[in-house]
Amino acid sequence: MLDLEKYLIQGNNRLEGEVKITGAKNSVLPILAATVISGEKSIISNIPNLKDVKVMTEILKTIGSKVKVEEHRMIIDTNGVNSIDLPEELVREMRSSIILMGALLTRFGEVNVSFPGGCEIGPRPIDLHLKALKQMGAEIKESHGFIHCKTEKLKGADIQLDYPSVGATENIMLAAVKAKGVTVIRNAAREPEIMDLEDYLNKSGAKIKGAGTSIITIEGVERLNGTNHKIIPDRIVAGTIMAGAVMTKGKIIIKDIITEHLQSTIAKLKETGANVIINGNSMMVIGPKNINAIEILQTLPFPGFPTDMQAQFMAMLSIGNGTSIINETVFENRFKHAEELSRMGANIKTFGKVSVVKGVKKLTGAKVYAKDLRGGAALVLAGLVAEGDTEIENIYHINRGYENLDETLRRLGAKISCI
Ligand code: EPZ
């Protein structure tokens, strides 16, 4: 995938048909990191074909793993992992590689990781990760842009997270699985991806309880073994397609989902007037004639409305009937798509972490720039309904989290090509 590729979208599309949801990016990344702990072979299936997964696979190989990549499946043998250094270029490329800290600390008692730069959506510090690892007995020094962590033996601790950080919760779980004693994480993140990580780790022999709630308890064990695991479906990819159905007055059957993971997104879509019919692990979404505005849309940690769906909803509400207020409470700077949507005729005013979206009748096609992963997806949705052609540059952002988004949308009737 060349980084210069762009999407060309002809407007006035209506999406109709069926789509099967791929495995969750934000579940496979921490689970790939977790395979380092056992030093054995794990088979992970339902893996999405994404740029971020390729980067994590490269990192695993760089530190000594043997990885056999098949179609949506990987066989990872981490017996040969022999490096405690996480190279700067890879950590800069993907901030979530910081999740390897806990795994390498557990495996070797030592890790050197380059300080993860901020990213498009904010500074994204790792203070909560480091504070917890210190509580578990890691000595942490920061110098020359690197973080050096060292410990004789990690020990269980009672950790109160100041914020239910997903990454910090995951890193602590990986540091705690073989620590001496019991670790309790209070105010833990409750995302479904945390539950998937607990499921993988317990199948590997860990003793973890409470993922999905605010209190997770991890009893340290002697060793972990390799295991097989199927990644849960990606609730954000599903939510993005659902928003597309609503915006294009379409009708889409979305298969292979876990509706429990989508409740807040479903509730908010229903507020716009969409019809959502759930049937086991699939659902049908029918777009309304007119999209109702949503008085207040606030992003919150799970089970609140997901920040990863905020941009897609902003695109949808920009053609809603009336004015919606969006409050992004999770990230510092996650409204970059607003200015691009405005170039397409949206009427959006942003004040810090609040955006006021005044619905307009029609968006018009334009040349716009993806600035981050979900903002890019929002621009694709806007292009589908705009009058005229839209050209989206920098779609490498989008390929980080969506497997062949253009192909998926073409199968649903969209006039979109990658040039
Ligand atoms: C995960 O990021 C996801 N990424 C993000 O998805 C998602 O938006 C986010 O969780 C929230 O749900 C992966 O799982 C790979 P956080 P993470 O730690 O772990 C602050 C996508 O589009 N914070 O819960 O980095 C932080 O700055 C991506 O798929 C601290 O201040 O999220 C942010 O404002 C984007 N100190 C807030 O907490 C810390 O030590 C939430 O961050 C850690 C975090």
Short mmCIF file of C-alpha atoms and ligand atoms in Angstrom, two decimals:
data_model
loop_
_atom_site.label_atom_id
_atom_site.label_comp_id
_atom_site.label_asym_id
_atom_site.label_seq_id
_atom_site.Cartn_x
_atom_site.Cartn_y
_atom_site.Cartn_z
CA MET A 1 0.00 0.00 0.00
CA LEU A 2 1.63 3.19 -1.20
CA ASP A 3 1.22 6.05 1.28
CA LEU A 4 0.26 8.40 -1.56
CA GLU A 5 -2.92 6.52 -2.41
CA LYS A 6 -6.20 8.35 -2.16
CA TYR A 7 -9.91 7.60 -2.37
CA LEU A 8 -12.10 9.01 -5.11
CA ILE A 9 -15.81 8.96 -4.23
CA GLN A 10 -18.76 9.94 -6.43
CA GLY A 11 -21.55 11.32 -4.24
CA ASN A 12 -25.22 10.46 -3.72
CA ASN A 13 -24.69 6.82 -2.83
CA ARG A 14 -27.15 4.54 -1.08
CA LEU A 15 -25.62 1.56 0.76
CA GLU A 16 -27.53 -1.71 0.64
CA GLY A 17 -26.50 -5.31 1.24
CA GLU A 18 -24.68 -7.49 3.76
CA VAL A 19 -21.28 -7.14 5.41
CA LYS A 20 -19.28 -9.42 7.71
CA ILE A 21 -17.28 -7.66 10.43
CA THR A 22 -13.55 -8.39 10.80
CA GLY A 23 -11.65 -9.00 14.04
CA ALA A 24 -11.04 -6.05 16.39
CA LYS A 25 -7.83 -4.06 15.89
CA ASN A 26 -7.85 -2.94 19.52
CA SER A 27 -8.12 -6.51 20.72
CA VAL A 28 -5.56 -8.18 18.46
CA LEU A 29 -2.80 -5.66 19.28
CA PRO A 30 -2.63 -6.31 23.05
CA ILE A 31 -3.13 -10.06 22.50
CA LEU A 32 -0.19 -10.18 20.05
CA ALA A 33 1.87 -8.42 22.73
CA ALA A 34 0.67 -10.94 25.33
CA THR A 35 1.98 -13.89 23.25
CA VAL A 36 5.52 -12.76 24.24
CA ILE A 37 4.98 -13.84 27.86
CA SER A 38 4.62 -17.62 27.39
CA GLY A 39 7.60 -18.12 25.06
CA GLU A 40 5.47 -20.78 23.37
CA LYS A 41 3.34 -21.06 20.23
CA SER A 42 -0.07 -19.36 20.02
CA ILE A 43 -2.54 -19.53 17.14
CA ILE A 44 -4.62 -16.37 16.84
CA SER A 45 -7.53 -16.32 14.37
CA ASN A 46 -10.00 -13.73 13.02
CA ILE A 47 -7.09 -11.30 12.72
CA PRO A 48 -7.93 -8.24 10.56
CA ASN A 49 -5.59 -7.42 7.69
CA LEU A 50 -4.53 -3.93 8.90
CA LYS A 51 -1.41 -1.78 8.79
CA ASP A 52 -1.26 -1.60 12.60
CA VAL A 53 -1.30 -5.41 12.80
CA LYS A 54 1.56 -5.55 10.28
CA VAL A 55 3.57 -3.09 12.42
CA MET A 56 2.98 -5.14 15.58
CA THR A 57 3.96 -8.31 13.68
CA GLU A 58 7.18 -6.59 12.55
CA ILE A 59 7.97 -5.64 16.14
CA LEU A 60 7.39 -9.23 17.33
CA LYS A 61 9.76 -10.48 14.61
CA THR A 62 12.34 -7.76 15.39
CA ILE A 63 12.56 -8.90 19.02
CA GLY A 64 12.95 -12.57 17.98
CA SER A 65 9.51 -14.15 17.47
CA LYS A 66 8.74 -16.50 14.62
CA VAL A 67 5.45 -15.45 13.00
CA LYS A 68 3.63 -17.43 10.30
CA VAL A 69 1.02 -15.14 8.73
CA GLU A 70 -1.95 -16.81 7.02
CA GLU A 71 -5.28 -15.42 5.82
CA HIS A 72 -6.74 -13.72 8.93
CA ARG A 73 -4.71 -16.09 11.16
CA MET A 74 -1.23 -16.10 12.70
CA ILE A 75 0.94 -18.73 14.35
CA ILE A 76 3.27 -16.93 16.72
CA ASP A 77 6.19 -18.70 18.41
CA THR A 78 7.81 -16.40 20.94
CA ASN A 79 10.37 -18.88 22.22
CA GLY A 80 13.13 -17.01 20.39
CA VAL A 81 12.30 -13.56 21.79
CA ASN A 82 15.67 -12.25 22.98
CA SER A 83 15.51 -8.48 22.90
CA ILE A 84 14.31 -6.05 25.50
CA ASP A 85 14.61 -3.02 23.24
CA LEU A 86 11.58 -1.58 21.49
CA PRO A 87 13.02 0.35 18.57
CA GLU A 88 12.17 4.05 18.28
CA GLU A 89 11.06 3.95 14.65
CA LEU A 90 8.47 1.27 15.37
CA VAL A 91 7.19 2.82 18.62
CA ARG A 92 6.86 6.17 16.85
CA GLU A 93 4.98 4.50 14.04
CA MET A 94 2.46 2.93 16.39
CA ARG A 95 1.96 4.29 19.89
CA SER A 96 0.04 1.23 21.02
CA SER A 97 3.29 -0.78 20.86
CA ILE A 98 3.76 0.57 24.39
CA ILE A 99 1.63 -2.43 25.40
CA LEU A 100 4.78 -4.57 24.96
CA MET A 101 6.27 -2.98 28.09
CA GLY A 102 4.24 -5.09 30.49
CA ALA A 103 4.82 -8.26 28.45
CA LEU A 104 8.63 -7.82 28.20
CA LEU A 105 8.91 -6.83 31.87
CA THR A 106 7.09 -10.04 32.81
CA ARG A 107 9.23 -12.15 30.45
CA PHE A 108 12.68 -10.66 31.15
CA GLY A 109 12.35 -8.29 34.11
CA GLU A 110 13.66 -5.51 31.88
CA VAL A 111 12.55 -3.40 28.91
CA ASN A 112 13.83 -0.31 27.08
CA VAL A 113 11.20 1.50 25.10
CA SER A 114 11.45 4.74 23.20
CA PHE A 115 9.11 7.35 24.63
CA PRO A 116 5.99 7.14 22.43
CA GLY A 117 5.48 10.41 20.60
CA GLY A 118 2.08 12.03 20.81
CA CYS A 119 -0.19 11.22 17.94
CA GLU A 120 -2.75 12.96 15.78
CA ILE A 121 -5.38 12.97 18.51
CA GLY A 122 -3.42 14.31 21.44
CA PRO A 123 -0.32 13.94 23.66
CA ARG A 124 -1.37 10.45 24.87
CA PRO A 125 1.08 10.24 27.80
CA ILE A 126 1.79 7.01 29.58
CA ASP A 127 2.04 8.37 33.11
CA LEU A 128 -0.65 5.99 34.40
CA HIS A 129 1.19 2.99 32.94
CA LEU A 130 4.51 4.01 34.57
CA LYS A 131 2.95 4.89 37.93
CA ALA A 132 1.35 1.43 38.15
CA LEU A 133 4.51 -0.44 37.05
CA LYS A 134 6.46 1.46 39.72
CA GLN A 135 3.90 0.32 42.30
CA MET A 136 4.60 -3.25 41.14
CA GLY A 137 8.31 -2.88 41.82
CA ALA A 138 9.68 -1.72 38.47
CA GLU A 139 12.53 0.81 38.61
CA ILE A 140 11.88 3.29 35.84
CA LYS A 141 14.43 5.75 34.46
CA GLU A 142 13.80 8.10 31.56
CA SER A 143 16.75 9.36 29.58
CA HIS A 144 17.54 10.41 26.01
CA GLY A 145 13.90 9.81 25.01
CA PHE A 146 13.99 6.24 26.25
CA ILE A 147 12.27 4.62 29.22
CA HIS A 148 14.34 1.97 30.98
CA CYS A 149 12.35 -0.37 33.21
CA LYS A 150 14.02 -2.99 35.41
CA THR A 151 12.83 -5.26 38.22
CA GLU A 152 14.08 -8.28 40.14
CA LYS A 153 10.54 -9.59 40.30
CA LEU A 154 7.26 -7.78 39.74
CA LYS A 155 5.03 -7.97 42.75
CA GLY A 156 1.26 -7.76 43.04
CA ALA A 157 -0.14 -4.36 44.07
CA ASP A 158 -3.48 -2.68 44.75
CA ILE A 159 -3.65 -0.12 41.94
CA GLN A 160 -6.16 2.72 41.72
CA LEU A 161 -6.16 4.12 38.17
CA ASP A 162 -6.78 7.89 38.09
CA TYR A 163 -8.49 7.38 34.73
CA PRO A 164 -9.87 4.11 33.24
CA SER A 165 -7.13 4.03 30.61
CA VAL A 166 -7.44 1.09 28.19
CA GLY A 167 -3.70 0.83 27.53
CA ALA A 168 -2.74 1.22 31.18
CA THR A 169 -5.25 -1.49 32.22
CA GLU A 170 -3.82 -3.84 29.58
CA ASN A 171 -0.18 -3.14 30.49
CA ILE A 172 -0.88 -3.78 34.17
CA MET A 173 -2.65 -7.06 33.35
CA LEU A 174 0.40 -8.21 31.36
CA ALA A 175 2.76 -7.15 34.16
CA ALA A 176 0.63 -8.89 36.80
CA VAL A 177 0.03 -12.35 35.30
CA LYS A 178 3.30 -13.82 36.68
CA ALA A 179 3.94 -11.25 39.43
CA LYS A 180 4.46 -12.41 43.01
CA GLY A 181 1.04 -12.25 44.70
CA VAL A 182 -2.26 -10.64 43.74
CA THR A 183 -2.80 -7.43 41.76
CA VAL A 184 -6.06 -5.50 41.92
CA ILE A 185 -6.79 -2.83 39.31
CA ARG A 186 -9.46 -0.37 40.49
CA ASN A 187 -11.16 2.04 38.07
CA ALA A 188 -10.01 -0.37 35.34
CA ALA A 189 -11.10 0.22 31.74
CA ARG A 190 -14.19 -1.89 30.95
CA GLU A 191 -13.84 -2.09 27.15
CA PRO A 192 -14.72 -5.44 25.46
CA GLU A 193 -11.12 -5.65 24.24
CA ILE A 194 -10.02 -5.93 27.89
CA MET A 195 -12.38 -8.90 28.28
CA ASP A 196 -10.90 -10.50 25.17
CA LEU A 197 -7.39 -10.06 26.59
CA GLU A 198 -8.48 -11.68 29.89
CA ASP A 199 -9.99 -14.56 27.90
CA TYR A 200 -6.75 -15.12 25.94
CA LEU A 201 -4.57 -14.89 29.08
CA ASN A 202 -6.76 -17.25 31.15
CA LYS A 203 -6.67 -19.77 28.30
CA SER A 204 -2.86 -19.46 28.56
CA GLY A 205 -3.02 -20.35 32.26
CA ALA A 206 -3.40 -16.94 33.89
CA LYS A 207 -5.76 -16.34 36.81
CA ILE A 208 -7.69 -13.14 36.04
CA LYS A 209 -11.19 -12.14 37.11
CA GLY A 210 -13.36 -9.07 36.56
CA ALA A 211 -12.45 -7.82 33.06
CA GLY A 212 -15.43 -5.80 31.82
CA THR A 213 -15.98 -4.40 35.30
CA SER A 214 -14.09 -1.61 37.10
CA ILE A 215 -12.22 -4.04 39.36
CA ILE A 216 -9.89 -6.62 37.84
CA THR A 217 -8.05 -9.12 40.05
CA ILE A 218 -4.97 -10.95 38.79
CA GLU A 219 -3.35 -13.74 40.83
CA GLY A 220 0.25 -14.27 39.71
CA VAL A 221 1.09 -17.77 38.35
CA GLU A 222 4.39 -19.52 37.61
CA ARG A 223 4.13 -19.70 33.85
CA LEU A 224 1.85 -19.25 30.84
CA ASN A 225 1.48 -21.65 27.92
CA GLY A 226 0.70 -21.06 24.27
CA THR A 227 -2.96 -21.38 23.27
CA ASN A 228 -5.48 -20.80 20.46
CA HIS A 229 -7.72 -17.76 20.41
CA LYS A 230 -10.28 -16.15 18.10
CA ILE A 231 -10.35 -12.32 18.21
CA ILE A 232 -13.72 -10.64 18.93
CA PRO A 233 -15.37 -8.60 16.14
CA ASP A 234 -14.47 -4.94 15.70
CA ARG A 235 -17.27 -2.85 17.25
CA ILE A 236 -15.89 0.37 15.73
CA VAL A 237 -15.79 -1.01 12.17
CA ALA A 238 -19.38 -2.20 12.75
CA GLY A 239 -20.42 1.20 14.08
CA THR A 240 -18.83 2.94 11.10
CA ILE A 241 -20.83 0.82 8.63
CA MET A 242 -24.00 1.45 10.67
CA ALA A 243 -23.42 5.20 10.40
CA GLY A 244 -23.02 4.75 6.64
CA ALA A 245 -26.43 3.05 6.44
CA VAL A 246 -28.04 5.95 8.30
CA MET A 247 -26.34 8.68 6.25
CA THR A 248 -27.17 7.13 2.86
CA LYS A 249 -30.76 6.16 3.82
CA GLY A 250 -29.57 2.65 3.15
CA LYS A 251 -30.35 -0.82 4.45
CA ILE A 252 -27.42 -2.98 5.63
CA ILE A 253 -27.29 -6.35 7.35
CA ILE A 254 -24.18 -6.48 9.53
CA LYS A 255 -23.03 -9.97 10.47
CA ASP A 256 -20.59 -11.50 12.97
CA ILE A 257 -20.94 -8.85 15.64
CA ILE A 258 -21.44 -8.94 19.42
CA THR A 259 -24.35 -6.54 19.91
CA GLU A 260 -23.55 -6.25 23.64
CA HIS A 261 -20.43 -4.29 22.57
CA LEU A 262 -22.48 -1.85 20.49
CA GLN A 263 -25.28 -0.82 22.85
CA SER A 264 -24.29 2.85 23.23
CA THR A 265 -23.75 3.21 19.46
CA ILE A 266 -27.12 1.52 18.74
CA ALA A 267 -28.90 3.76 21.26
CA LYS A 268 -27.47 6.93 19.70
CA LEU A 269 -28.22 5.75 16.15
CA LYS A 270 -31.85 5.14 17.18
CA GLU A 271 -31.98 8.74 18.44
CA THR A 272 -31.26 9.86 14.86
CA GLY A 273 -34.35 7.93 13.74
CA ALA A 274 -32.56 4.85 12.42
CA ASN A 275 -34.27 1.48 12.64
CA VAL A 276 -31.97 -1.16 14.16
CA ILE A 277 -33.23 -4.75 14.19
CA ILE A 278 -31.05 -7.13 16.18
CA ASN A 279 -31.03 -10.83 15.41
CA GLY A 280 -28.46 -12.80 17.44
CA ASN A 281 -24.98 -11.94 16.19
CA SER A 282 -26.23 -9.86 13.31
CA MET A 283 -28.37 -6.79 12.87
CA MET A 284 -30.15 -4.82 10.18
CA VAL A 285 -29.77 -1.04 10.08
CA ILE A 286 -32.27 0.99 8.03
CA GLY A 287 -31.55 4.67 7.51
CA PRO A 288 -34.34 7.18 8.29
CA LYS A 289 -35.83 9.62 5.76
CA ASN A 290 -34.39 12.46 7.83
CA ILE A 291 -31.61 12.28 10.40
CA ASN A 292 -32.60 13.77 13.77
CA ALA A 293 -30.04 15.93 15.51
CA ILE A 294 -28.65 14.59 18.81
CA GLU A 295 -28.93 17.26 21.49
CA ILE A 296 -25.76 16.18 23.34
CA LEU A 297 -23.33 13.50 22.22
CA GLN A 298 -20.67 12.92 24.87
CA THR A 299 -17.80 10.43 24.40
CA LEU A 300 -16.96 8.41 27.51
CA PRO A 301 -15.05 5.29 28.52
CA PHE A 302 -16.98 2.04 27.88
CA PRO A 303 -19.91 1.45 28.29
CA GLY A 304 -20.39 5.14 27.40
CA PHE A 305 -20.45 6.32 23.78
CA PRO A 306 -17.06 5.46 22.22
CA THR A 307 -14.62 8.25 21.29
CA ASP A 308 -13.67 6.09 18.27
CA MET A 309 -17.17 6.69 16.87
CA GLN A 310 -17.18 10.47 17.43
CA ALA A 311 -15.86 11.51 14.02
CA GLN A 312 -18.27 9.23 12.15
CA PHE A 313 -21.21 10.67 14.11
CA MET A 314 -20.03 14.22 13.43
CA ALA A 315 -20.18 13.45 9.69
CA MET A 316 -23.67 11.99 10.14
CA LEU A 317 -24.98 14.90 12.26
CA SER A 318 -23.56 17.43 9.79
CA ILE A 319 -26.54 16.51 7.55
CA GLY A 320 -28.95 16.13 10.46
CA ASN A 321 -32.13 18.10 11.07
CA GLY A 322 -31.12 20.71 13.61
CA THR A 323 -28.14 21.36 15.87
CA SER A 324 -26.14 18.72 17.76
CA ILE A 325 -23.51 19.31 20.43
CA ILE A 326 -20.56 16.92 20.58
CA ASN A 327 -18.42 16.80 23.73
CA GLU A 328 -15.16 14.82 23.26
CA THR A 329 -14.17 14.01 26.85
CA VAL A 330 -11.57 11.27 26.19
CA PHE A 331 -8.91 12.82 23.92
CA GLU A 332 -7.44 16.32 23.86
CA ASN A 333 -7.51 17.01 20.18
CA ARG A 334 -9.91 14.79 18.29
CA PHE A 335 -11.82 17.25 16.11
CA LYS A 336 -9.37 17.56 13.19
CA HIS A 337 -12.02 16.14 10.85
CA ALA A 338 -14.30 19.14 11.60
CA GLU A 339 -12.31 21.51 9.38
CA GLU A 340 -12.26 18.97 6.56
CA LEU A 341 -16.02 18.39 6.86
CA SER A 342 -16.48 22.18 6.78
CA ARG A 343 -14.67 22.22 3.41
CA MET A 344 -17.50 19.94 2.27
CA GLY A 345 -20.08 22.46 3.42
CA ALA A 346 -20.69 21.27 6.97
CA ASN A 347 -21.52 23.95 9.54
CA ILE A 348 -19.37 23.05 12.58
CA LYS A 349 -17.96 25.34 15.24
CA THR A 350 -15.42 23.93 17.69
CA PHE A 351 -14.69 25.30 21.14
CA GLY A 352 -11.94 23.17 22.76
CA LYS A 353 -13.52 19.78 23.53
CA VAL A 354 -16.98 20.81 22.34
CA SER A 355 -18.21 21.05 18.76
CA VAL A 356 -21.54 22.55 17.69
CA VAL A 357 -22.82 20.88 14.52
CA LYS A 358 -25.63 22.72 12.72
CA GLY A 359 -27.11 20.30 10.19
CA VAL A 360 -27.09 21.37 6.53
CA LYS A 361 -29.24 20.07 3.68
CA LYS A 362 -26.38 18.77 1.58
CA LEU A 363 -22.62 18.36 1.69
CA THR A 364 -20.63 19.07 -1.47
CA GLY A 365 -17.72 16.99 -2.74
CA ALA A 366 -14.23 18.44 -2.21
CA LYS A 367 -10.56 17.51 -1.92
CA VAL A 368 -10.01 16.72 1.77
CA TYR A 369 -7.25 15.27 3.93
CA ALA A 370 -7.50 12.36 6.39
CA LYS A 371 -5.70 13.56 9.55
CA ASP A 372 -6.19 10.41 11.66
CA LEU A 373 -7.80 7.00 11.48
CA ARG A 374 -11.41 7.66 12.50
CA GLY A 375 -11.46 11.19 11.07
CA GLY A 376 -10.50 9.67 7.73
CA ALA A 377 -13.37 7.18 7.98
CA ALA A 378 -15.73 10.08 8.72
CA LEU A 379 -14.63 11.82 5.50
CA VAL A 380 -15.37 8.65 3.51
CA LEU A 381 -18.90 8.60 4.93
CA ALA A 382 -19.33 12.29 4.09
CA GLY A 383 -18.07 11.67 0.55
CA LEU A 384 -20.69 8.96 0.06
CA VAL A 385 -23.57 11.42 0.58
CA ALA A 386 -22.03 14.63 -0.81
CA GLU A 387 -23.14 16.27 -4.05
CA GLY A 388 -20.35 15.65 -6.60
CA ASP A 389 -16.91 14.04 -6.27
CA THR A 390 -14.74 13.86 -3.14
CA GLU A 391 -11.03 13.11 -3.13
CA ILE A 392 -9.53 11.94 0.18
CA GLU A 393 -5.73 12.17 0.56
CA ASN A 394 -3.56 10.36 3.14
CA ILE A 395 -5.75 7.27 3.30
CA TYR A 396 -2.86 5.40 4.96
CA HIS A 397 -4.46 6.66 8.18
CA ILE A 398 -7.63 4.78 7.29
CA ASN A 399 -5.82 1.56 6.38
CA ARG A 400 -4.48 1.40 9.93
CA GLY A 401 -7.92 0.39 11.19
CA TYR A 402 -10.11 -0.65 8.25
CA GLU A 403 -9.48 -3.70 6.06
CA ASN A 404 -10.16 -2.72 2.42
CA LEU A 405 -12.80 -0.14 3.37
CA ASP A 406 -13.29 0.87 -0.29
CA GLU A 407 -13.93 -2.74 -1.35
CA THR A 408 -16.39 -3.25 1.54
CA LEU A 409 -18.31 -0.12 0.54
CA ARG A 410 -18.23 -0.98 -3.20
CA ARG A 411 -19.88 -4.31 -2.35
CA LEU A 412 -22.62 -2.27 -0.67
CA GLY A 413 -23.12 -0.23 -3.83
CA ALA A 414 -20.79 2.73 -3.21
CA LYS A 415 -19.03 4.46 -6.09
CA ILE A 416 -15.57 4.61 -4.50
CA SER A 417 -12.16 3.82 -5.95
CA CYS A 418 -8.59 3.88 -4.67
CA ILE A 419 -6.24 5.78 -6.98
C1 EPZ B 1 -7.14 2.79 23.21
O1 EPZ B 1 -6.12 3.78 23.19
C2 EPZ B 1 -7.51 2.54 21.76
N1 EPZ B 1 -6.33 2.07 21.03
C3 EPZ B 1 -8.01 3.84 21.12
O2 EPZ B 1 -8.43 3.53 19.80
C4 EPZ B 1 -9.23 4.32 21.92
O3 EPZ B 1 -9.66 5.56 21.39
C5 EPZ B 1 -8.84 4.50 23.39
O4 EPZ B 1 -8.31 3.26 23.91
C6 EPZ B 1 -10.04 4.89 24.25
O5 EPZ B 1 -11.04 3.93 24.10
C7 EPZ B 1 -5.96 0.76 21.17
O6 EPZ B 1 -6.57 0.00 21.91
C8 EPZ B 1 -4.78 0.32 20.37
P1 EPZ B 1 -6.45 5.39 26.84
P2 EPZ B 1 -5.28 4.13 24.56
O7 EPZ B 1 -5.19 5.01 27.51
O8 EPZ B 1 -5.06 2.90 25.33
C9 EPZ B 1 -5.16 9.57 28.66
C10 EPZ B 1 -8.59 3.84 17.47
O9 EPZ B 1 -9.08 4.74 16.76
N2 EPZ B 1 -4.07 8.84 29.30
O10 EPZ B 1 -7.76 4.84 27.33
O11 EPZ B 1 -4.13 4.96 24.16
C11 EPZ B 1 -4.96 9.67 27.16
O12 EPZ B 1 -4.11 10.76 26.86
C12 EPZ B 1 -7.77 4.18 18.70
O13 EPZ B 1 -8.75 2.61 17.25
C13 EPZ B 1 -3.26 9.52 30.21
O14 EPZ B 1 -3.43 10.68 30.46
O15 EPZ B 1 -6.37 5.04 25.29
C14 EPZ B 1 -6.36 9.86 26.64
O16 EPZ B 1 -6.69 11.23 26.73
C15 EPZ B 1 -7.62 5.69 18.88
N3 EPZ B 1 -2.24 8.84 30.79
C16 EPZ B 1 -7.22 9.06 27.65
O17 EPZ B 1 -6.39 8.85 28.79
C17 EPZ B 1 -1.99 7.52 30.51
O18 EPZ B 1 -1.04 6.94 31.10
C18 EPZ B 1 -7.65 7.70 27.11
O19 EPZ B 1 -6.51 7.00 26.77
C19 EPZ B 1 -2.81 6.85 29.60
C20 EPZ B 1 -3.86 7.54 29.00
#
